[in-house]
mmCIF file of C-alpha atoms and ligand atoms in Angstrom:
data_model
loop_
_atom_site.group_PDB
_atom_site.id
_atom_site.type_symbol
_atom_site.label_atom_id
_atom_site.label_comp_id
_atom_site.label_asym_id
_atom_site.label_seq_id
_atom_site.Cartn_x
_atom_site.Cartn_y
_atom_site.Cartn_z
ATOM 1 C CA UNK A 1 0.179 0.148 0.312
ATOM 2 C CA UNK A 2 1.312 3.428 -0.879
ATOM 3 C CA UNK A 3 2.489 5.548 2.097
ATOM 4 C CA UNK A 4 2.427 9.386 2.628
ATOM 5 C CA UNK A 5 4.694 10.979 6.141
ATOM 6 C CA UNK A 6 3.039 15.063 5.719
ATOM 7 C CA UNK A 7 4.462 17.507 8.538
ATOM 8 C CA UNK A 8 2.772 20.334 9.912
ATOM 9 C CA UNK A 9 5.334 22.911 11.746
ATOM 10 C CA UNK A 10 4.511 24.590 14.175
ATOM 11 C CA UNK A 11 2.158 27.899 12.755
ATOM 12 C CA UNK A 12 0.455 24.904 10.927
ATOM 13 C CA UNK A 13 -1.222 23.568 14.076
ATOM 14 C CA UNK A 14 -1.765 26.929 16.395
ATOM 15 C CA UNK A 15 -5.332 26.361 17.207
ATOM 16 C CA UNK A 16 -8.364 24.972 16.901
ATOM 17 C CA UNK A 17 -9.105 25.750 13.231
ATOM 18 C CA UNK A 18 -5.517 24.446 11.869
ATOM 19 C CA UNK A 19 -5.729 21.621 13.454
ATOM 20 C CA UNK A 20 -9.038 20.540 11.934
ATOM 21 C CA UNK A 21 -7.482 21.811 8.356
ATOM 22 C CA UNK A 22 -4.607 19.830 8.649
ATOM 23 C CA UNK A 23 -6.646 16.973 10.294
ATOM 24 C CA UNK A 24 -8.856 17.499 7.190
ATOM 25 C CA UNK A 25 -6.014 17.062 4.687
ATOM 26 C CA UNK A 26 -4.657 14.279 6.768
ATOM 27 C CA UNK A 27 -8.144 12.202 5.982
ATOM 28 C CA UNK A 28 -8.158 13.327 2.657
ATOM 29 C CA UNK A 29 -5.127 11.691 1.966
ATOM 30 C CA UNK A 30 -6.046 8.761 2.979
ATOM 31 C CA UNK A 31 -9.259 8.107 0.794
ATOM 32 C CA UNK A 32 -7.138 8.957 -1.575
ATOM 33 C CA UNK A 33 -6.292 5.242 -0.498
ATOM 34 C CA UNK A 34 -2.693 6.549 1.584
ATOM 35 C CA UNK A 35 -1.958 5.268 4.908
ATOM 36 C CA UNK A 36 -1.240 8.293 6.296
ATOM 37 C CA UNK A 37 1.934 8.971 8.996
ATOM 38 C CA UNK A 38 1.869 12.804 10.344
ATOM 39 C CA UNK A 39 4.650 14.391 12.425
ATOM 40 C CA UNK A 40 3.376 17.729 14.380
ATOM 41 C CA UNK A 41 5.424 20.030 15.520
ATOM 42 C CA UNK A 42 4.847 22.371 19.228
ATOM 43 C CA UNK A 43 1.683 24.745 18.570
ATOM 44 C CA UNK A 44 2.998 28.097 16.731
ATOM 45 C CA UNK A 45 5.329 29.367 19.942
ATOM 46 C CA UNK A 46 4.917 27.093 22.479
ATOM 47 C CA UNK A 47 8.659 25.471 22.110
ATOM 48 C CA UNK A 48 10.346 28.820 22.261
ATOM 49 C CA UNK A 49 7.776 29.920 25.949
ATOM 50 C CA UNK A 50 9.024 26.679 27.428
ATOM 51 C CA UNK A 51 12.298 27.492 26.638
ATOM 52 C CA UNK A 52 10.945 30.964 28.542
ATOM 53 C CA UNK A 53 9.705 29.587 31.505
ATOM 54 C CA UNK A 54 13.102 27.361 31.846
ATOM 55 C CA UNK A 55 14.988 30.797 32.069
ATOM 56 C CA UNK A 56 13.003 31.935 35.102
ATOM 57 C CA UNK A 57 13.044 29.492 37.335
ATOM 58 C CA UNK A 58 17.194 28.421 35.766
ATOM 59 C CA UNK A 59 19.987 29.753 34.448
ATOM 60 C CA UNK A 60 21.413 26.376 33.695
ATOM 61 C CA UNK A 61 18.761 24.189 33.404
ATOM 62 C CA UNK A 62 20.255 20.268 33.575
ATOM 63 C CA UNK A 63 20.118 19.693 29.562
ATOM 64 C CA UNK A 64 18.181 16.101 30.521
ATOM 65 C CA UNK A 65 14.982 18.423 32.171
ATOM 66 C CA UNK A 66 14.849 20.895 29.149
ATOM 67 C CA UNK A 67 14.211 17.130 27.230
ATOM 68 C CA UNK A 68 11.573 16.194 29.030
ATOM 69 C CA UNK A 69 9.694 20.263 29.306
ATOM 70 C CA UNK A 70 10.286 20.546 25.509
ATOM 71 C CA UNK A 71 8.947 17.693 24.518
ATOM 72 C CA UNK A 72 5.632 18.422 25.875
ATOM 73 C CA UNK A 73 4.621 21.293 23.524
ATOM 74 C CA UNK A 74 4.510 17.595 20.363
ATOM 75 C CA UNK A 75 2.432 15.461 22.938
ATOM 76 C CA UNK A 76 0.061 18.678 23.318
ATOM 77 C CA UNK A 77 -0.785 18.869 19.430
ATOM 78 C CA UNK A 78 -0.710 15.526 18.607
ATOM 79 C CA UNK A 79 -3.256 14.395 21.104
ATOM 80 C CA UNK A 80 -5.409 17.232 19.645
ATOM 81 C CA UNK A 81 -4.825 16.050 16.046
ATOM 82 C CA UNK A 82 -5.767 12.803 17.207
ATOM 83 C CA UNK A 83 -8.948 14.311 18.326
ATOM 84 C CA UNK A 84 -9.981 16.732 15.486
ATOM 85 C CA UNK A 85 -9.873 12.855 13.108
ATOM 86 C CA UNK A 86 -11.709 10.987 15.432
ATOM 87 C CA UNK A 87 -13.650 14.403 15.520
ATOM 88 C CA UNK A 88 -14.292 14.571 11.916
ATOM 89 C CA UNK A 89 -15.147 10.602 11.474
ATOM 90 C CA UNK A 90 -12.014 8.698 10.899
ATOM 91 C CA UNK A 91 -9.311 6.396 13.233
ATOM 92 C CA UNK A 92 -6.027 8.421 14.578
ATOM 93 C CA UNK A 93 -3.448 7.300 17.433
ATOM 94 C CA UNK A 94 -1.446 10.005 18.548
ATOM 95 C CA UNK A 95 2.425 8.153 19.101
ATOM 96 C CA UNK A 96 5.521 9.894 21.314
ATOM 97 C CA UNK A 97 9.078 9.169 19.872
ATOM 98 C CA UNK A 98 9.208 6.702 22.480
ATOM 99 C CA UNK A 99 6.248 4.930 22.053
ATOM 100 C CA UNK A 100 7.655 4.136 17.991
ATOM 101 C CA UNK A 101 10.907 3.546 19.076
ATOM 102 C CA UNK A 102 12.968 6.362 17.911
ATOM 103 C CA UNK A 103 16.051 5.380 18.734
ATOM 104 C CA UNK A 104 18.942 8.293 19.086
ATOM 105 C CA UNK A 105 21.915 8.749 21.274
ATOM 106 C CA UNK A 106 22.319 10.370 24.546
ATOM 107 C CA UNK A 107 22.976 13.797 23.322
ATOM 108 C CA UNK A 108 20.434 15.168 24.843
ATOM 109 C CA UNK A 109 18.823 18.632 23.474
ATOM 110 C CA UNK A 110 20.851 17.969 20.163
ATOM 111 C CA UNK A 111 20.348 13.417 19.967
ATOM 112 C CA UNK A 112 20.957 12.128 16.835
ATOM 113 C CA UNK A 113 18.727 9.368 15.294
ATOM 114 C CA UNK A 114 19.910 5.865 15.914
ATOM 115 C CA UNK A 115 17.095 3.752 14.403
ATOM 116 C CA UNK A 116 13.559 3.940 14.150
ATOM 117 C CA UNK A 117 11.651 0.477 14.912
ATOM 118 C CA UNK A 118 8.580 1.316 14.004
ATOM 119 C CA UNK A 119 7.058 -2.284 14.647
ATOM 120 C CA UNK A 120 4.333 -0.832 16.363
ATOM 121 C CA UNK A 121 3.887 2.184 14.016
ATOM 122 C CA UNK A 122 3.544 -0.630 11.301
ATOM 123 C CA UNK A 123 0.888 -2.528 13.310
ATOM 124 C CA UNK A 124 -1.329 0.937 14.035
ATOM 125 C CA UNK A 125 -1.374 1.788 10.488
ATOM 126 C CA UNK A 126 -2.179 -2.004 8.923
ATOM 127 C CA UNK A 127 -5.077 -1.606 11.807
ATOM 128 C CA UNK A 128 -6.743 1.882 9.545
ATOM 129 C CA UNK A 129 -5.237 4.340 12.076
ATOM 130 C CA UNK A 130 -4.058 7.786 10.578
ATOM 131 C CA UNK A 131 -0.840 7.433 12.608
ATOM 132 C CA UNK A 132 0.180 10.806 14.655
ATOM 133 C CA UNK A 133 3.808 10.902 15.310
ATOM 134 C CA UNK A 134 5.301 13.317 18.119
ATOM 135 C CA UNK A 135 8.551 15.129 16.032
ATOM 136 C CA UNK A 136 11.569 16.291 17.206
ATOM 137 C CA UNK A 137 11.487 13.774 20.256
ATOM 138 C CA UNK A 138 13.206 10.292 20.671
ATOM 139 C CA UNK A 139 14.840 8.342 23.487
ATOM 140 C CA UNK A 140 18.083 7.509 24.307
ATOM 141 C CA UNK A 141 19.485 3.507 24.383
ATOM 142 C CA UNK A 142 18.139 3.935 28.636
ATOM 143 C CA UNK A 143 15.170 5.261 28.397
ATOM 144 C CA UNK A 144 15.270 8.843 28.621
ATOM 145 C CA UNK A 145 13.352 11.360 26.584
ATOM 146 C CA UNK A 146 15.824 13.457 23.828
ATOM 147 C CA UNK A 147 14.835 16.127 21.073
ATOM 148 C CA UNK A 148 16.777 16.421 18.506
ATOM 149 C CA UNK A 149 17.330 20.416 18.065
ATOM 150 C CA UNK A 150 15.028 22.785 17.137
ATOM 151 C CA UNK A 151 13.424 22.874 14.268
ATOM 152 C CA UNK A 152 14.029 18.712 13.936
ATOM 153 C CA UNK A 153 10.748 17.775 13.275
ATOM 154 C CA UNK A 154 11.802 17.712 9.724
ATOM 155 C CA UNK A 155 14.340 15.477 10.386
ATOM 156 C CA UNK A 156 11.437 13.328 12.475
ATOM 157 C CA UNK A 157 9.280 13.632 9.505
ATOM 158 C CA UNK A 158 12.159 12.576 6.782
ATOM 159 C CA UNK A 159 13.596 9.593 8.505
ATOM 160 C CA UNK A 160 10.448 8.191 8.917
ATOM 161 C CA UNK A 161 9.732 8.409 5.451
ATOM 162 C CA UNK A 162 12.688 6.807 4.714
ATOM 163 C CA UNK A 163 12.482 4.105 7.166
ATOM 164 C CA UNK A 164 8.431 3.284 5.865
ATOM 165 C CA UNK A 165 9.522 3.392 2.095
ATOM 166 C CA UNK A 166 6.532 6.211 2.033
ATOM 167 C CA UNK A 167 5.652 7.951 -1.452
ATOM 168 C CA UNK A 168 6.750 10.950 -0.655
ATOM 169 C CA UNK A 169 7.529 13.314 2.493
ATOM 170 C CA UNK A 170 5.050 16.974 2.189
ATOM 171 C CA UNK A 171 5.789 19.901 4.783
ATOM 172 C CA UNK A 172 3.273 21.641 4.917
ATOM 173 C CA UNK A 173 4.318 25.467 6.654
ATOM 174 C CA UNK A 174 3.162 28.924 6.725
ATOM 175 C CA UNK A 175 4.831 30.265 3.000
ATOM 176 C CA UNK A 176 4.220 27.855 -0.071
ATOM 177 C CA UNK A 177 8.016 26.689 -1.508
ATOM 178 C CA UNK A 178 10.856 27.659 -1.556
ATOM 179 C CA UNK A 179 12.236 31.258 -3.240
ATOM 180 C CA UNK A 180 14.975 31.713 -5.715
ATOM 181 C CA UNK A 181 14.931 34.921 -2.808
ATOM 182 C CA UNK A 182 13.517 36.178 0.059
ATOM 183 C CA UNK A 183 10.420 37.444 -0.807
ATOM 184 C CA UNK A 184 10.161 40.082 1.553
ATOM 185 C CA UNK A 185 13.172 41.742 0.767
ATOM 186 C CA UNK A 186 13.268 40.497 -3.527
ATOM 187 C CA UNK A 187 9.753 41.742 -5.119
ATOM 188 C CA UNK A 188 10.558 39.169 -8.043
ATOM 189 C CA UNK A 189 11.280 36.568 -6.063
ATOM 190 C CA UNK A 190 9.614 33.412 -7.162
ATOM 191 C CA UNK A 191 8.992 29.928 -6.654
ATOM 192 C CA UNK A 192 11.306 26.978 -7.248
ATOM 193 C CA UNK A 193 8.715 24.341 -8.583
ATOM 194 C CA UNK A 194 12.005 22.055 -8.602
ATOM 195 C CA UNK A 195 15.386 21.779 -6.435
ATOM 196 C CA UNK A 196 18.421 18.828 -5.321
ATOM 197 C CA UNK A 197 19.380 18.029 -2.296
ATOM 198 C CA UNK A 198 23.096 19.176 -3.015
ATOM 199 C CA UNK A 199 21.374 23.148 -3.816
ATOM 200 C CA UNK A 200 18.487 22.786 -0.894
ATOM 201 C CA UNK A 201 21.599 21.893 1.664
ATOM 202 C CA UNK A 202 23.367 24.814 0.858
ATOM 203 C CA UNK A 203 20.617 27.338 -0.137
ATOM 204 C CA UNK A 204 19.760 26.069 3.796
ATOM 205 C CA UNK A 205 22.914 26.890 5.432
ATOM 206 C CA UNK A 206 23.737 30.349 3.582
ATOM 207 C CA UNK A 207 20.327 31.728 5.171
ATOM 208 C CA UNK A 208 16.674 30.170 3.536
ATOM 209 C CA UNK A 209 15.537 29.050 6.938
ATOM 210 C CA UNK A 210 13.228 26.877 5.030
ATOM 211 C CA UNK A 211 13.590 23.601 6.231
ATOM 212 C CA UNK A 212 15.864 21.584 9.071
ATOM 213 C CA UNK A 213 19.248 20.971 7.375
ATOM 214 C CA UNK A 214 19.391 17.366 8.719
ATOM 215 C CA UNK A 215 16.708 16.905 6.767
ATOM 216 C CA UNK A 216 17.849 17.426 3.685
ATOM 217 C CA UNK A 217 20.296 15.057 4.794
ATOM 218 C CA UNK A 218 18.679 12.533 5.211
ATOM 219 C CA UNK A 219 16.142 13.398 2.656
ATOM 220 C CA UNK A 220 19.672 12.867 0.267
ATOM 221 C CA UNK A 221 20.988 9.636 1.988
ATOM 222 C CA UNK A 222 17.953 7.734 1.407
ATOM 223 C CA UNK A 223 16.270 9.307 -1.491
ATOM 224 C CA UNK A 224 13.014 10.598 0.109
ATOM 225 C CA UNK A 225 11.267 12.846 -2.712
ATOM 226 C CA UNK A 226 10.927 16.144 -0.054
ATOM 227 C CA UNK A 227 7.239 18.624 -1.239
ATOM 228 C CA UNK A 228 7.916 22.085 0.971
ATOM 229 C CA UNK A 229 4.132 23.893 0.670
ATOM 230 C CA UNK A 230 1.745 25.819 2.356
ATOM 231 C CA UNK A 231 -0.976 24.493 4.367
ATOM 232 C CA UNK A 232 -3.086 27.097 3.645
ATOM 233 C CA UNK A 233 -3.616 26.648 -0.009
ATOM 234 C CA UNK A 234 -3.772 23.518 -2.381
ATOM 235 C CA UNK A 235 -0.890 24.492 -4.632
ATOM 236 C CA UNK A 236 2.018 22.651 -5.159
ATOM 237 C CA UNK A 237 5.491 23.347 -4.049
ATOM 238 C CA UNK A 238 8.669 23.327 -4.273
ATOM 239 C CA UNK A 239 10.536 19.883 -4.940
ATOM 240 C CA UNK A 240 13.461 18.930 -2.977
ATOM 241 C CA UNK A 241 14.534 15.703 -4.958
ATOM 242 C CA UNK A 242 18.198 14.137 -6.542
ATOM 243 C CA UNK A 243 19.367 16.187 -9.534
ATOM 244 C CA UNK A 244 18.024 15.758 -13.129
ATOM 245 C CA UNK A 245 19.647 17.131 -15.912
ATOM 246 C CA UNK A 246 17.544 19.806 -16.613
ATOM 247 C CA UNK A 247 18.818 21.528 -13.223
ATOM 248 C CA UNK A 248 21.899 22.262 -14.797
ATOM 249 C CA UNK A 249 20.357 24.534 -17.649
ATOM 250 C CA UNK A 250 19.504 26.807 -14.741
ATOM 251 C CA UNK A 251 22.763 28.463 -14.145
ATOM 252 C CA UNK A 252 21.676 30.109 -10.322
ATOM 253 C CA UNK A 253 18.763 28.546 -8.386
ATOM 254 C CA UNK A 254 19.445 31.081 -5.759
ATOM 255 C CA UNK A 255 19.887 34.029 -3.811
ATOM 256 C CA UNK A 256 20.789 33.564 0.116
ATOM 257 C CA UNK A 257 22.123 36.311 2.288
ATOM 258 C CA UNK A 258 23.139 35.314 5.595
ATOM 259 C CA UNK A 259 23.044 38.443 8.055
ATOM 260 C CA UNK A 260 24.590 38.942 12.215
ATOM 261 C CA UNK A 261 27.653 37.535 11.174
ATOM 262 C CA UNK A 262 31.249 38.751 12.505
ATOM 263 C CA UNK A 263 34.665 38.826 10.405
ATOM 264 C CA UNK A 264 37.997 38.624 12.138
ATOM 265 C CA UNK A 265 41.035 39.268 9.935
ATOM 266 C CA UNK A 266 44.374 37.848 11.944
ATOM 267 C CA UNK A 267 46.596 39.322 10.058
ATOM 268 C CA UNK A 268 50.888 38.345 10.340
ATOM 269 C CA UNK A 269 51.106 35.118 11.090
ATOM 270 C CA UNK A 270 53.379 32.910 10.220
ATOM 271 C CA UNK A 271 53.523 30.690 6.906
ATOM 272 C CA UNK A 272 54.798 28.493 8.430
ATOM 273 C CA UNK A 273 53.496 24.410 9.201
ATOM 274 C CA UNK A 274 50.825 24.155 12.407
ATOM 275 C CA UNK A 275 49.927 27.816 12.736
ATOM 276 C CA UNK A 276 46.869 27.486 11.289
ATOM 277 C CA UNK A 277 46.051 24.105 13.463
ATOM 278 C CA UNK A 278 47.143 26.152 16.756
ATOM 279 C CA UNK A 279 44.729 28.839 15.070
ATOM 280 C CA UNK A 280 41.271 26.627 15.547
ATOM 281 C CA UNK A 281 42.315 24.619 18.133
ATOM 282 C CA UNK A 282 41.711 27.516 20.244
ATOM 283 C CA UNK A 283 38.255 28.573 17.825
ATOM 284 C CA UNK A 284 37.242 24.325 18.337
ATOM 285 C CA UNK A 285 38.559 24.549 22.545
ATOM 286 C CA UNK A 286 35.874 27.160 22.668
ATOM 287 C CA UNK A 287 33.598 25.449 20.317
ATOM 288 C CA UNK A 288 33.062 28.110 17.870
ATOM 289 C CA UNK A 289 30.945 27.689 15.070
ATOM 290 C CA UNK A 290 33.695 29.145 12.263
ATOM 291 C CA UNK A 291 31.480 29.856 8.639
ATOM 292 C CA UNK A 292 33.776 30.705 6.179
ATOM 293 C CA UNK A 293 37.977 30.829 6.928
ATOM 294 C CA UNK A 294 40.209 32.243 4.018
ATOM 295 C CA UNK A 295 43.688 32.334 3.913
ATOM 296 C CA UNK A 296 46.706 33.896 1.364
ATOM 297 C CA UNK A 297 49.764 34.470 2.062
ATOM 298 C CA UNK A 298 53.021 37.202 0.967
ATOM 299 C CA UNK A 299 56.388 37.120 -0.436
ATOM 300 C CA UNK A 300 58.087 38.243 3.033
ATOM 301 C CA UNK A 301 57.066 34.847 4.946
ATOM 302 C CA UNK A 302 53.443 36.001 6.088
ATOM 303 C CA UNK A 303 49.831 34.317 6.443
ATOM 304 C CA UNK A 304 46.654 36.350 6.594
ATOM 305 C CA UNK A 305 43.571 34.715 7.695
ATOM 306 C CA UNK A 306 39.958 35.664 8.212
ATOM 307 C CA UNK A 307 37.034 33.604 9.355
ATOM 308 C CA UNK A 308 32.949 34.800 9.704
ATOM 309 C CA UNK A 309 31.480 33.350 12.818
ATOM 310 C CA UNK A 310 27.542 34.195 13.809
ATOM 311 C CA UNK A 311 26.953 37.017 15.839
ATOM 312 C CA UNK A 312 25.727 35.067 18.864
ATOM 313 C CA UNK A 313 29.191 33.550 19.229
ATOM 314 C CA UNK A 314 30.370 36.695 19.665
ATOM 315 C CA UNK A 315 32.231 36.728 23.125
ATOM 316 C CA UNK A 316 33.235 33.567 22.647
ATOM 317 C CA UNK A 317 34.842 34.759 19.333
ATOM 318 C CA UNK A 318 36.672 37.484 20.911
ATOM 319 C CA UNK A 319 37.687 35.689 24.085
ATOM 320 C CA UNK A 320 39.158 33.037 21.446
ATOM 321 C CA UNK A 321 40.832 35.811 19.392
ATOM 322 C CA UNK A 322 42.591 37.429 22.768
ATOM 323 C CA UNK A 323 44.387 34.203 23.349
ATOM 324 C CA UNK A 324 45.143 34.331 19.452
ATOM 325 C CA UNK A 325 47.055 37.541 19.331
ATOM 326 C CA UNK A 326 48.819 35.910 22.439
ATOM 327 C CA UNK A 327 49.482 32.831 20.897
ATOM 328 C CA UNK A 328 51.534 34.819 18.348
ATOM 329 C CA UNK A 329 52.216 38.308 19.456
ATOM 330 C CA UNK A 330 49.442 39.896 17.032
ATOM 331 C CA UNK A 331 48.524 43.786 16.643
ATOM 332 C CA UNK A 332 45.678 45.232 14.193
ATOM 333 C CA UNK A 333 43.135 42.214 14.303
ATOM 334 C CA UNK A 334 40.254 43.261 12.835
ATOM 335 C CA UNK A 335 36.643 42.732 13.919
ATOM 336 C CA UNK A 336 33.968 43.824 11.041
ATOM 337 C CA UNK A 337 30.865 43.878 13.570
ATOM 338 C CA UNK A 338 28.590 42.863 11.907
ATOM 339 C CA UNK A 339 28.688 42.191 7.961
ATOM 340 C CA UNK A 340 26.240 39.550 6.187
ATOM 341 C CA UNK A 341 26.852 37.000 3.561
ATOM 342 C CA UNK A 342 25.625 36.869 -0.145
ATOM 343 C CA UNK A 343 25.651 34.308 -1.723
ATOM 344 C CA UNK A 344 24.190 32.672 -5.493
ATOM 345 C CA UNK A 345 23.589 28.575 -5.643
ATOM 346 C CA UNK A 346 23.226 26.349 -8.399
ATOM 347 C CA UNK A 347 24.252 22.841 -9.626
ATOM 348 C CA UNK A 348 24.177 25.153 -13.224
ATOM 349 C CA UNK A 349 27.626 26.095 -12.010
ATOM 350 C CA UNK A 350 29.496 23.598 -12.741
ATOM 351 C CA UNK A 351 28.944 23.769 -16.794
ATOM 352 C CA UNK A 352 28.749 27.859 -16.829
ATOM 353 C CA UNK A 353 31.151 30.271 -17.253
ATOM 354 C CA UNK A 354 30.406 34.049 -15.820
ATOM 355 C CA UNK A 355 28.745 33.054 -13.457
ATOM 356 C CA UNK A 356 31.509 35.064 -9.920
ATOM 357 C CA UNK A 357 31.322 38.309 -13.363
ATOM 358 C CA UNK A 358 27.702 38.725 -13.274
ATOM 359 C CA UNK A 359 27.413 38.340 -10.009
ATOM 360 C CA UNK A 360 30.559 40.688 -8.922
ATOM 361 C CA UNK A 361 29.622 42.983 -12.210
ATOM 362 C CA UNK A 362 25.966 43.597 -10.419
ATOM 363 C CA UNK A 363 27.427 44.647 -6.828
ATOM 364 C CA UNK A 364 30.007 47.163 -8.612
ATOM 365 C CA UNK A 365 27.025 48.612 -10.491
ATOM 366 C CA UNK A 366 25.772 49.656 -7.232
ATOM 367 C CA UNK A 367 29.112 50.177 -5.337
ATOM 368 C CA UNK A 368 29.052 47.937 -2.814
ATOM 369 C CA UNK A 369 32.113 46.327 -2.214
ATOM 370 C CA UNK A 370 33.206 42.973 -1.912
ATOM 371 C CA UNK A 371 35.472 42.274 1.291
ATOM 372 C CA UNK A 372 36.401 38.564 0.715
ATOM 373 C CA UNK A 373 34.757 35.756 -1.749
ATOM 374 C CA UNK A 374 34.779 32.159 -0.785
ATOM 375 C CA UNK A 375 32.837 29.271 -3.238
ATOM 376 C CA UNK A 376 31.886 25.820 -3.779
ATOM 377 C CA UNK A 377 31.559 23.908 -6.332
ATOM 378 C CA UNK A 378 27.394 24.982 -6.215
ATOM 379 C CA UNK A 379 27.764 28.221 -4.248
ATOM 380 C CA UNK A 380 29.590 31.987 -4.690
ATOM 381 C CA UNK A 381 29.563 34.012 -1.495
ATOM 382 C CA UNK A 382 30.788 37.743 -0.382
ATOM 383 C CA UNK A 383 30.927 39.206 2.762
ATOM 384 C CA UNK A 384 29.471 42.447 2.486
ATOM 385 C CA UNK A 385 28.555 45.554 4.931
ATOM 386 C CA UNK A 386 25.220 44.783 6.276
ATOM 387 C CA UNK A 387 23.601 48.206 5.362
ATOM 388 C CA UNK A 388 23.938 47.235 1.436
ATOM 389 C CA UNK A 389 23.002 43.652 2.110
ATOM 390 C CA UNK A 390 19.242 43.972 0.704
ATOM 391 C CA UNK A 391 20.335 45.929 -1.904
ATOM 392 C CA UNK A 392 22.871 43.612 -2.867
ATOM 393 C CA UNK A 393 19.907 40.475 -2.443
ATOM 394 C CA UNK A 394 18.281 42.501 -4.635
ATOM 395 C CA UNK A 395 20.888 43.312 -7.633
ATOM 396 C CA UNK A 396 22.396 39.790 -8.038
ATOM 397 C CA UNK A 397 19.205 38.511 -8.001
ATOM 398 C CA UNK A 398 18.384 40.602 -11.129
ATOM 399 C CA UNK A 399 21.762 39.490 -12.660
ATOM 400 C CA UNK A 400 20.607 36.157 -12.645
ATOM 401 C CA UNK A 401 16.952 36.798 -13.428
ATOM 402 C CA UNK A 402 16.778 37.171 -17.071
ATOM 403 C CA UNK A 403 16.117 33.151 -18.060
ATOM 404 C CA UNK A 404 18.247 32.012 -15.869
ATOM 405 C CA UNK A 405 16.764 31.601 -11.984
ATOM 406 C CA UNK A 406 14.445 29.040 -12.043
HETATM 407 N N1 LIG B 1 8.863 22.846 18.273
HETATM 408 C C1 LIG B 1 10.155 22.572 17.939
HETATM 409 C C2 LIG B 1 10.814 23.732 17.790
HETATM 410 O O1 LIG B 1 10.073 24.332 17.802
HETATM 411 C C3 LIG B 1 10.448 21.078 16.596
HETATM 412 C C4 LIG B 1 9.797 21.677 15.629
HETATM 413 O O2 LIG B 1 8.812 22.680 15.301
HETATM 414 O O3 LIG B 1 10.895 21.390 14.141
HETATM 415 O O4 LIG B 1 11.975 23.763 17.728
HETATM 416 MG MG1 MG B 2 10.221 24.229 11.342
#
């Protein structure tokens, strides 16, 4: 029997009306002959409120207890969803991560899925139930409740789709798909019909906050088709899928913007073996997550290294940089705060030339200075001033908009 996983995010279950609407959608799929597994997030804002509450109680709550607390949000929404489906005359049952045998490692608040047993789930499906699974939660080997990190209901959904061999995983959200750029900034941005896993992964890490990255990785690994679409309309959304030839014809699929970044420049480091290792050992010791790293050397035996971090890591990053300055007797360290990163993404870059030129020229014409450039096979990123970031997004999108963007 064909099977569908439908995931509903917080805004799609934010009140009784919306829960009923989501329930209707699942029932419709069931009537079309699918077995239906729903994965549901906590009602919109709930997880934030629970975190807020914990902070009022303690500056440093035990992570185990945070998981105990946060998983209650999903338990509310799954039970309400089951009631809504019952009220509409269909059979449904809600199940927690533990009840479906979603086993994770023991890393509270950022656990990773190790195994999904799924026997219970399959049995309930065979018995004709729409099965409603709590997103974002599991249990470790000793039965302790864990969570998979903020936004990870997407990951629960795609992982379940993989394990159950679902025809598709539908992600219902408050936007109607993935756009060529943020439509709040770029009025001419368009919905992308189809995008490859690799492009979507790049876009997610470069600032397009549509889906949890780990969910996309799962999709890629297990070849799960992911359909991101609006829970408020019946319009088709964006299909995230394996790469097909015609994707290469589109040079740039999307333009993304990441704000609230900080760039450090460490000038005049010795250009010698082991220096970069020592610098980034300091970074790792503090657990600071580094985004881009660039190093260049000169003819005097010196090298200059720059790296970017997210702005909420700034206090830790400053401490790290002070230690590095001390290690190497550095002076003249620069800290550009804040900066933004604008990127163009597309598998078509592999086979087309002139993409960098088009991007840089568009910014030059708008008098936007580029502080740093990094590239991968399918993206080009520039670090620029935050004040010019939105303008940059518009001019770059415009430059590729002549039949090139999806
Ligand atoms: N409720 C969790 C969160 O807000 C998980 C999710 O919604 O995906 O992060
Ligand atoms: Mg989400």
